[in-house]
Amino acid sequence: MADKLNLQLQVWRQDSSEATGEFHYYSMKDVPVDISFLEMLDILNEDLTKDGIMPISFDSDCREGICGTCGFVINGIAHGPEKKTTVCQLHMRHFKDGDTLVIEPFRATPFKIVRDLVVDRSSFDRIIQAGGFISANTGNAPDANSILISKDQVEDAFDSAACIGCGACVASCPNASGALFTSAKISHLSKLPQGKVEASERVTNMVKTMDSEGFGSCSNHAECEAVCPKGISISNIALMRKSLLKSII
Amino acid sequence: MSKFITFSSILKKVVIAITGLSLFLFLIVHLAGNITIFTGNPPGQDFNAYAHFLESFGILFTVAELGLLAFFLIHISSALYTNYENYKSRNNRYAVSNFAGGNSKKTYASTSMVITGVVVMAFLIWHVLQFRLGSYYETIYPGVNGGEPVRDLYRLITEEFSNIWVVIGYTISLLLLSLHLGHGFWSSFQSLGIYGKNFTRITYSISYLLGTIISVGFLIIPIYIFFIN
Amino acid sequence: MIKSSSAAPEKEIVTSVSKLNGKTPSGDLNDKWSKYKSSIKLVNPANKRKFNVIVVGTGLAGASASATLAELGYNVKTFCIQDTPRRAHSIAAQGGINAAKNYQNDGDSVHRLFIDTIKGGDYRAREANVHRLAEISTSIIDQCVAQGVPFARDYGGLLTNRSFGGAQVSRTFYARGQTGQQLLLGAYSSMMRQAAKKQIDFYPNREMLDLILVDGVARGIVVRNLKTGEIESHTAEAVVLCTGGYGNVYYLSTNGKGSNATAAWRCHQKGALMANPCFAQIHPTCIPASGDFQSKLTLMSESLRNDGRVWVPKSQEDKREPDLIPDSDRDYFLERMYPAYGNLVPRDVGSRAIKRVCDDGLGLEPTGKAVYLDFGSAIDRLGNKNISEKYGNLFDMYQTITGDSPYKKPMKIYPAIHYIMGGLWVDYDLMSNIPGLFVLGEANFSDHGANRLGASALMQGLADGYFVIPYTLGNYLASNSFEPVSQNSEEVKEGVEFAKNKSKSLMNIKGSSTVLELHRELGAVMWDLVGMSRTKESLTEAIEKIPQIKEKFWNDLKIVGDDSNLNKALENAGRLADFIELGELMATDALNREESCGAHFREEYQTEEGEPLRNDGQFDFVAAWEYVPNGNPILHKEDLDYKFVEMTQRNYK
């Protein structure tokens, strides 16, 4: 494997939500294979700045794949070709010399583009506000060991709770559905005894908000599960539907 | 119910799933009935007798037919509407789209449900016009309908399927149907919230197979008729 | 525009005569907090909604404080620089959270957690604060479980614990390797619940650029909307700062890219004292930088040292692949230097040892700044499966980043800046010397002394937010009267003007150096000269060099674009401007503290065995620095009058 790569980048540039965007083309020479995708963009941005060109705006923070800030689409796949990886943890060794990489922002009507690859994911906060919590005021809690939860149950809940809220599920869904994100939180809480009390109200309100935010509906493509950095399963979506039906019947 | 008045995305999918699964069941019954084409002496007697048997239910048969029509209409209209809404959920398309692979179940079949669905719908209209509302021939079999005349659908079938273009049309439509069923079958359970680690794995792994079996089952008829003539 | 004067080589430190008072309640250590709680003034429930409280930052401290204050009925306005409150860097904490529950019946108690924390902080923390933290620790776990945090459990359904960071009891609660994430999402969800009830107005994408003081009291903040560039002002009866640590002053650290000192530094410029700024914790087991383009460092959990052995080749010339180097040619230097603790020596001791061997030229290729952490013998002993159960996710993470499998090839590690113990000075109420400005979590200095125990950062953030601030803030609001502050008042207008000018002056430099280049330059100086091993010479050199960077920054910075839109370079430039000034203060503080304690290691002050040597008689105080525009900072001292614990010298040999 070559230690350095030459790449052609095709990056979506858009100055603001209102502006019309277009692709810009950049050639990158001698990209070290040990750096991450975002570090590769850092290098490009340094060069652009030196040339007096506005650097590419992209979001990132922890750069260890847990905060959910980063994310865009590389060659049609959210977070790029590696499984269970965010773009900040995607390393250049997974690409080949001479590759052309098309980089686009997460596209969905509820995710308005702020600038270049930065999108507004505040709709996720509103979905959580609709019921993604357990109503427990500080100071009210009983002793932590007074609630027994089996190991399997808590591990199962954890699998759902691992969501980092990056939005790749929406970005990759052919329908721009928010079902995986919404259902992961619903499942996390309803799989635990503490969360069962409000389960019915929670699923009703969260689904209602999810719909009103303008997300599409889930057609079970499971592309979301495949791109999810935490590998969250679409069984959460089925559970959400089951809970909703249960709350109606 | 009072808590949930809006017709949510999830309920729409439930409707599509229930009607879809029902239509899937109908296809199986339809296919089972069609097997009579291959039996009977003289050829066609069993088939025409079976058709007559269904018609003999009179008003009940009409109700069943209208019910079936309603299921089709609900299935199609909900799906079209959902599809329209989904289209609106992404106002700017990607320049490049791709398949992530891995655990993804996104296939050409899953992404073209609306296309295969519309083709199958057109096919159905053609199919109904061709046979249900097609030329009315009569025939007489001793022991069927007390020796009175019954409709000779078999003759209509042999006539229609001797035309190569009809056979090609059926072949294309039915192959598209197999794709539609392939994603639709397992997906319906997922939409209804019926899931389980093994259940989902098994329904998914047999889904495309079932779709293919049903389509090929139907497809044998025009091809068989075409070649025996 | 700020112009620095050329630095004098010997900085004269002005020490204030009056001593700072931490306002610790009187009485026995065990009773202080309960006595405090029962004696404070309360705000009438009907009056709570008349009080506006601003919370800046939404990490564990900020999110828990926002949620709890809103539950009590205060009108809370919460601000964060991220696009949503759920992304603060608390989310990246892996290991766990300590609590003196003694569920394991292994002899843990509030007192023991208190002693461990005090000792871990090398006797430079305030006794009463630490004891309160240990007392509160148990309630945190209850609260988090009630919120649905999926802590690890036994088959019987009870919570399980692990021993962490060399503690002799198992008191660490954990949620896989994502404890910080789960705790933060718990606090975030409570916050969202209050947002839905309109008890919290939250403002994402806002960066605090100034503190509004009215008659010397904190009454509001000025923020920049990072998406639109708009400058906004918000007023309130109190400001609660929860903006985390400033490890990014070193450029490379385990902090998130956005973590910064700006909000805290602007408060400092407005008069808040900065306490013990030089206390920066270094974590020994991070993935080394691969080259010049490295943007941040990733921590590998400390637990790896339970089974991994640290070594380097004995000879500098030995360039063989690690598996071809026989045991006789390897130097297991931690085991050699510290036979009793071996690979499990505390973070600072391990870090310094690693740096020492690398400085001696024994570090690994290609950068010379890495050592092996080898699981070979553990795999031989326990088998691949066993090791994978314990460390599987960490090994995967390592492989994702480096491309090497730790099952086949030893890991490479190197120390990195991880946590900042120093911060804004606060009293027992967590209020700074500016009335109405409260500081919580990593942003304050109070609980960890000169070094922090593993799994205690999460504990402190949540203790401050869930269980301390509701009482102390209530006491403050009930004890004072507040005149409304108009948006048109001089103080507000001044703040807005200041923030606007700041952005403009940054945009107008129009030089040729990028923010990244200058930040790397600062980082190199900080790491080499104010890093894990410091000398009078290195610190003096830093104090000379940093003003040069400042000079270069204000004359040669290049930012493309404008300030009326999303402009990441502008954001980073504003933060770097503050890091530069902060870096100088850190060096000054480190130079002033002529002893070694905790994470602060002065080479002049060590025992014969190379252990840090404290000077309790002269330096058992908190060094709180007052900002002097264009002048030398003034040192205020708070004496650490240890009444309940005896100071001892630690020994890990």
PDB file of N, CA, C and O in Angstrom, chain B residues 23 27 72 75-76 112-128 169-170 172-181 215:
ATOM      1  N   LEU B  23     -52.943  -9.059   0.377  1.00  0.00           N
ATOM      2  CA  LEU B  23     -52.848  -9.276  -1.067  1.00  0.00           C
ATOM      3  C   LEU B  23     -51.870 -10.411  -1.374  1.00  0.00           C
ATOM      4  O   LEU B  23     -52.062 -11.175  -2.326  1.00  0.00           O
ATOM      5  N   LEU B  27     -52.676 -13.750  -3.440  1.00  0.00           N
ATOM      6  CA  LEU B  27     -51.878 -14.274  -4.545  1.00  0.00           C
ATOM      7  C   LEU B  27     -51.674 -15.780  -4.385  1.00  0.00           C
ATOM      8  O   LEU B  27     -51.709 -16.536  -5.353  1.00  0.00           O
ATOM      9  N   PHE B  72     -56.683  -3.353  -2.776  1.00  0.00           N
ATOM     10  CA  PHE B  72     -55.717  -2.844  -3.751  1.00  0.00           C
ATOM     11  C   PHE B  72     -55.676  -1.322  -3.722  1.00  0.00           C
ATOM     12  O   PHE B  72     -54.607  -0.714  -3.686  1.00  0.00           O
ATOM     13  N   HIS B  75     -54.071  -0.020  -0.546  1.00  0.00           N
ATOM     14  CA  HIS B  75     -52.627  -0.292  -0.581  1.00  0.00           C
ATOM     15  C   HIS B  75     -51.918   0.709  -1.499  1.00  0.00           C
ATOM     16  O   HIS B  75     -50.928   1.326  -1.131  1.00  0.00           O
ATOM     17  N   ILE B  76     -52.481   0.855  -2.678  1.00  0.00           N
ATOM     18  CA  ILE B  76     -51.832   1.709  -3.673  1.00  0.00           C
ATOM     19  C   ILE B  76     -51.879   3.176  -3.258  1.00  0.00           C
ATOM     20  O   ILE B  76     -50.862   3.887  -3.300  1.00  0.00           O
ATOM     21  N   SER B 112     -37.224   0.542  -5.404  1.00  0.00           N
ATOM     22  CA  SER B 112     -38.102   0.764  -6.554  1.00  0.00           C
ATOM     23  C   SER B 112     -39.504   0.229  -6.311  1.00  0.00           C
ATOM     24  O   SER B 112     -40.215  -0.104  -7.247  1.00  0.00           O
ATOM     25  N   MET B 113     -39.892   0.150  -5.024  1.00  0.00           N
ATOM     26  CA  MET B 113     -41.221  -0.379  -4.698  1.00  0.00           C
ATOM     27  C   MET B 113     -42.321   0.386  -5.423  1.00  0.00           C
ATOM     28  O   MET B 113     -43.287  -0.191  -5.910  1.00  0.00           O
ATOM     29  N   VAL B 114     -42.166   1.687  -5.496  1.00  0.00           N
ATOM     30  CA  VAL B 114     -43.237   2.473  -6.110  1.00  0.00           C
ATOM     31  C   VAL B 114     -43.290   2.212  -7.622  1.00  0.00           C
ATOM     32  O   VAL B 114     -44.371   2.152  -8.215  1.00  0.00           O
ATOM     33  N   ILE B 115     -42.123   2.003  -8.213  1.00  0.00           N
ATOM     34  CA  ILE B 115     -42.095   1.729  -9.655  1.00  0.00           C
ATOM     35  C   ILE B 115     -42.661   0.340  -9.943  1.00  0.00           C
ATOM     36  O   ILE B 115     -43.567   0.170 -10.764  1.00  0.00           O
ATOM     37  N   THR B 116     -42.146  -0.657  -9.228  1.00  0.00           N
ATOM     38  CA  THR B 116     -42.672  -2.015  -9.443  1.00  0.00           C
ATOM     39  C   THR B 116     -44.155  -2.045  -9.111  1.00  0.00           C
ATOM     40  O   THR B 116     -44.944  -2.690  -9.797  1.00  0.00           O
ATOM     41  N   GLY B 117     -44.527  -1.293  -8.078  1.00  0.00           N
ATOM     42  CA  GLY B 117     -45.937  -1.250  -7.682  1.00  0.00           C
ATOM     43  C   GLY B 117     -46.805  -0.680  -8.791  1.00  0.00           C
ATOM     44  O   GLY B 117     -47.864  -1.245  -9.116  1.00  0.00           O
ATOM     45  N   VAL B 118     -46.365   0.418  -9.382  1.00  0.00           N
ATOM     46  CA  VAL B 118     -47.164   1.044 -10.439  1.00  0.00           C
ATOM     47  C   VAL B 118     -47.253   0.129 -11.663  1.00  0.00           C
ATOM     48  O   VAL B 118     -48.320  -0.023 -12.278  1.00  0.00           O
ATOM     49  N   VAL B 119     -46.144  -0.522 -11.991  1.00  0.00           N
ATOM     50  CA  VAL B 119     -46.166  -1.446 -13.130  1.00  0.00           C
ATOM     51  C   VAL B 119     -47.142  -2.593 -12.850  1.00  0.00           C
ATOM     52  O   VAL B 119     -47.958  -2.964 -13.698  1.00  0.00           O
ATOM     53  N   VAL B 120     -47.067  -3.127 -11.633  1.00  0.00           N
ATOM     54  CA  VAL B 120     -47.964  -4.237 -11.281  1.00  0.00           C
ATOM     55  C   VAL B 120     -49.417  -3.761 -11.319  1.00  0.00           C
ATOM     56  O   VAL B 120     -50.307  -4.491 -11.775  1.00  0.00           O
ATOM     57  N   MET B 121     -49.644  -2.527 -10.894  1.00  0.00           N
ATOM     58  CA  MET B 121     -51.007  -1.985 -10.931  1.00  0.00           C
ATOM     59  C   MET B 121     -51.506  -1.920 -12.385  1.00  0.00           C
ATOM     60  O   MET B 121     -52.622  -2.351 -12.691  1.00  0.00           O
ATOM     61  N   ALA B 122     -50.664  -1.410 -13.266  1.00  0.00           N
ATOM     62  CA  ALA B 122     -51.043  -1.339 -14.673  1.00  0.00           C
ATOM     63  C   ALA B 122     -51.301  -2.744 -15.216  1.00  0.00           C
ATOM     64  O   ALA B 122     -52.277  -2.987 -15.939  1.00  0.00           O
ATOM     65  N   PHE B 123     -50.440  -3.640 -14.826  1.00  0.00           N
ATOM     66  CA  PHE B 123     -50.593  -5.028 -15.244  1.00  0.00           C
ATOM     67  C   PHE B 123     -51.929  -5.591 -14.778  1.00  0.00           C
ATOM     68  O   PHE B 123     -52.633  -6.290 -15.523  1.00  0.00           O
ATOM     69  N   LEU B 124     -52.287  -5.260 -13.532  1.00  0.00           N
ATOM     70  CA  LEU B 124     -53.535  -5.782 -12.969  1.00  0.00           C
ATOM     71  C   LEU B 124     -54.739  -5.295 -13.764  1.00  0.00           C
ATOM     72  O   LEU B 124     -55.666  -6.050 -14.060  1.00  0.00           O
ATOM     73  N   ILE B 125     -54.703  -4.012 -14.127  1.00  0.00           N
ATOM     74  CA  ILE B 125     -55.824  -3.463 -14.893  1.00  0.00           C
ATOM     75  C   ILE B 125     -55.945  -4.208 -16.225  1.00  0.00           C
ATOM     76  O   ILE B 125     -57.026  -4.655 -16.624  1.00  0.00           O
ATOM     77  N   TRP B 126     -54.807  -4.374 -16.849  1.00  0.00           N
ATOM     78  CA  TRP B 126     -54.749  -5.113 -18.121  1.00  0.00           C
ATOM     79  C   TRP B 126     -55.292  -6.534 -17.922  1.00  0.00           C
ATOM     80  O   TRP B 126     -56.145  -7.021 -18.663  1.00  0.00           O
ATOM     81  N   HIS B 127     -54.800  -7.179 -16.858  1.00  0.00           N
ATOM     82  CA  HIS B 127     -55.141  -8.565 -16.546  1.00  0.00           C
ATOM     83  C   HIS B 127     -56.646  -8.717 -16.320  1.00  0.00           C
ATOM     84  O   HIS B 127     -57.287  -9.643 -16.840  1.00  0.00           O
ATOM     85  N   VAL B 128     -57.233  -7.771 -15.608  1.00  0.00           N
ATOM     86  CA  VAL B 128     -58.668  -7.844 -15.309  1.00  0.00           C
ATOM     87  C   VAL B 128     -59.486  -7.605 -16.581  1.00  0.00           C
ATOM     88  O   VAL B 128     -60.451  -8.314 -16.867  1.00  0.00           O
ATOM     89  N   GLY B 169     -45.168  -9.564 -22.007  1.00  0.00           N
ATOM     90  CA  GLY B 169     -45.723  -8.589 -21.066  1.00  0.00           C
ATOM     91  C   GLY B 169     -45.922  -9.203 -19.688  1.00  0.00           C
ATOM     92  O   GLY B 169     -45.564  -8.607 -18.672  1.00  0.00           O
ATOM     93  N   TYR B 170     -46.464 -10.413 -19.677  1.00  0.00           N
ATOM     94  CA  TYR B 170     -46.681 -11.093 -18.393  1.00  0.00           C
ATOM     95  C   TYR B 170     -45.354 -11.395 -17.708  1.00  0.00           C
ATOM     96  O   TYR B 170     -45.205 -11.222 -16.498  1.00  0.00           O
ATOM     97  N   ILE B 172     -42.435  -9.879 -17.916  1.00  0.00           N
ATOM     98  CA  ILE B 172     -41.824  -8.670 -17.323  1.00  0.00           C
ATOM     99  C   ILE B 172     -42.581  -8.266 -16.059  1.00  0.00           C
ATOM    100  O   ILE B 172     -41.991  -8.052 -14.994  1.00  0.00           O
ATOM    101  N   SER B 173     -43.916  -8.206 -16.178  1.00  0.00           N
ATOM    102  CA  SER B 173     -44.707  -7.749 -15.034  1.00  0.00           C
ATOM    103  C   SER B 173     -44.514  -8.661 -13.837  1.00  0.00           C
ATOM    104  O   SER B 173     -44.360  -8.207 -12.700  1.00  0.00           O
ATOM    105  N   LEU B 174     -44.516  -9.959 -14.091  1.00  0.00           N
ATOM    106  CA  LEU B 174     -44.426 -10.886 -12.967  1.00  0.00           C
ATOM    107  C   LEU B 174     -43.031 -10.889 -12.337  1.00  0.00           C
ATOM    108  O   LEU B 174     -42.898 -11.058 -11.124  1.00  0.00           O
ATOM    109  N   LEU B 175     -42.014 -10.668 -13.160  1.00  0.00           N
ATOM    110  CA  LEU B 175     -40.670 -10.573 -12.572  1.00  0.00           C
ATOM    111  C   LEU B 175     -40.570  -9.337 -11.681  1.00  0.00           C
ATOM    112  O   LEU B 175     -39.981  -9.374 -10.603  1.00  0.00           O
ATOM    113  N   LEU B 176     -41.196  -8.252 -12.137  1.00  0.00           N
ATOM    114  CA  LEU B 176     -41.207  -7.052 -11.281  1.00  0.00           C
ATOM    115  C   LEU B 176     -42.010  -7.309 -10.017  1.00  0.00           C
ATOM    116  O   LEU B 176     -41.649  -6.847  -8.924  1.00  0.00           O
ATOM    117  N   LEU B 177     -43.085  -8.082 -10.157  1.00  0.00           N
ATOM    118  CA  LEU B 177     -43.882  -8.432  -8.975  1.00  0.00           C
ATOM    119  C   LEU B 177     -43.022  -9.187  -7.962  1.00  0.00           C
ATOM    120  O   LEU B 177     -43.122  -8.963  -6.753  1.00  0.00           O
ATOM    121  N   SER B 178     -42.153 -10.048  -8.463  1.00  0.00           N
ATOM    122  CA  SER B 178     -41.330 -10.828  -7.535  1.00  0.00           C
ATOM    123  C   SER B 178     -40.433  -9.909  -6.717  1.00  0.00           C
ATOM    124  O   SER B 178     -40.220 -10.124  -5.532  1.00  0.00           O
ATOM    125  N   LEU B 179     -39.920  -8.859  -7.354  1.00  0.00           N
ATOM    126  CA  LEU B 179     -39.107  -7.889  -6.609  1.00  0.00           C
ATOM    127  C   LEU B 179     -39.959  -7.175  -5.563  1.00  0.00           C
ATOM    128  O   LEU B 179     -39.540  -6.967  -4.420  1.00  0.00           O
ATOM    129  N   HIS B 180     -41.167  -6.815  -5.979  1.00  0.00           N
ATOM    130  CA  HIS B 180     -42.072  -6.098  -5.082  1.00  0.00           C
ATOM    131  C   HIS B 180     -42.382  -6.955  -3.851  1.00  0.00           C
ATOM    132  O   HIS B 180     -42.325  -6.490  -2.718  1.00  0.00           O
ATOM    133  N   LEU B 181     -42.676  -8.218  -4.100  1.00  0.00           N
ATOM    134  CA  LEU B 181     -42.982  -9.120  -2.982  1.00  0.00           C
ATOM    135  C   LEU B 181     -41.743  -9.396  -2.150  1.00  0.00           C
ATOM    136  O   LEU B 181     -41.810  -9.533  -0.932  1.00  0.00           O
ATOM    137  N   SER B 215     -44.043 -15.621  -8.276  1.00  0.00           N
ATOM    138  CA  SER B 215     -43.999 -15.080  -9.634  1.00  0.00           C
ATOM    139  C   SER B 215     -43.766 -16.173 -10.662  1.00  0.00           C
ATOM    140  O   SER B 215     -44.440 -16.236 -11.697  1.00  0.00           O
TER     141      SER B 215
END
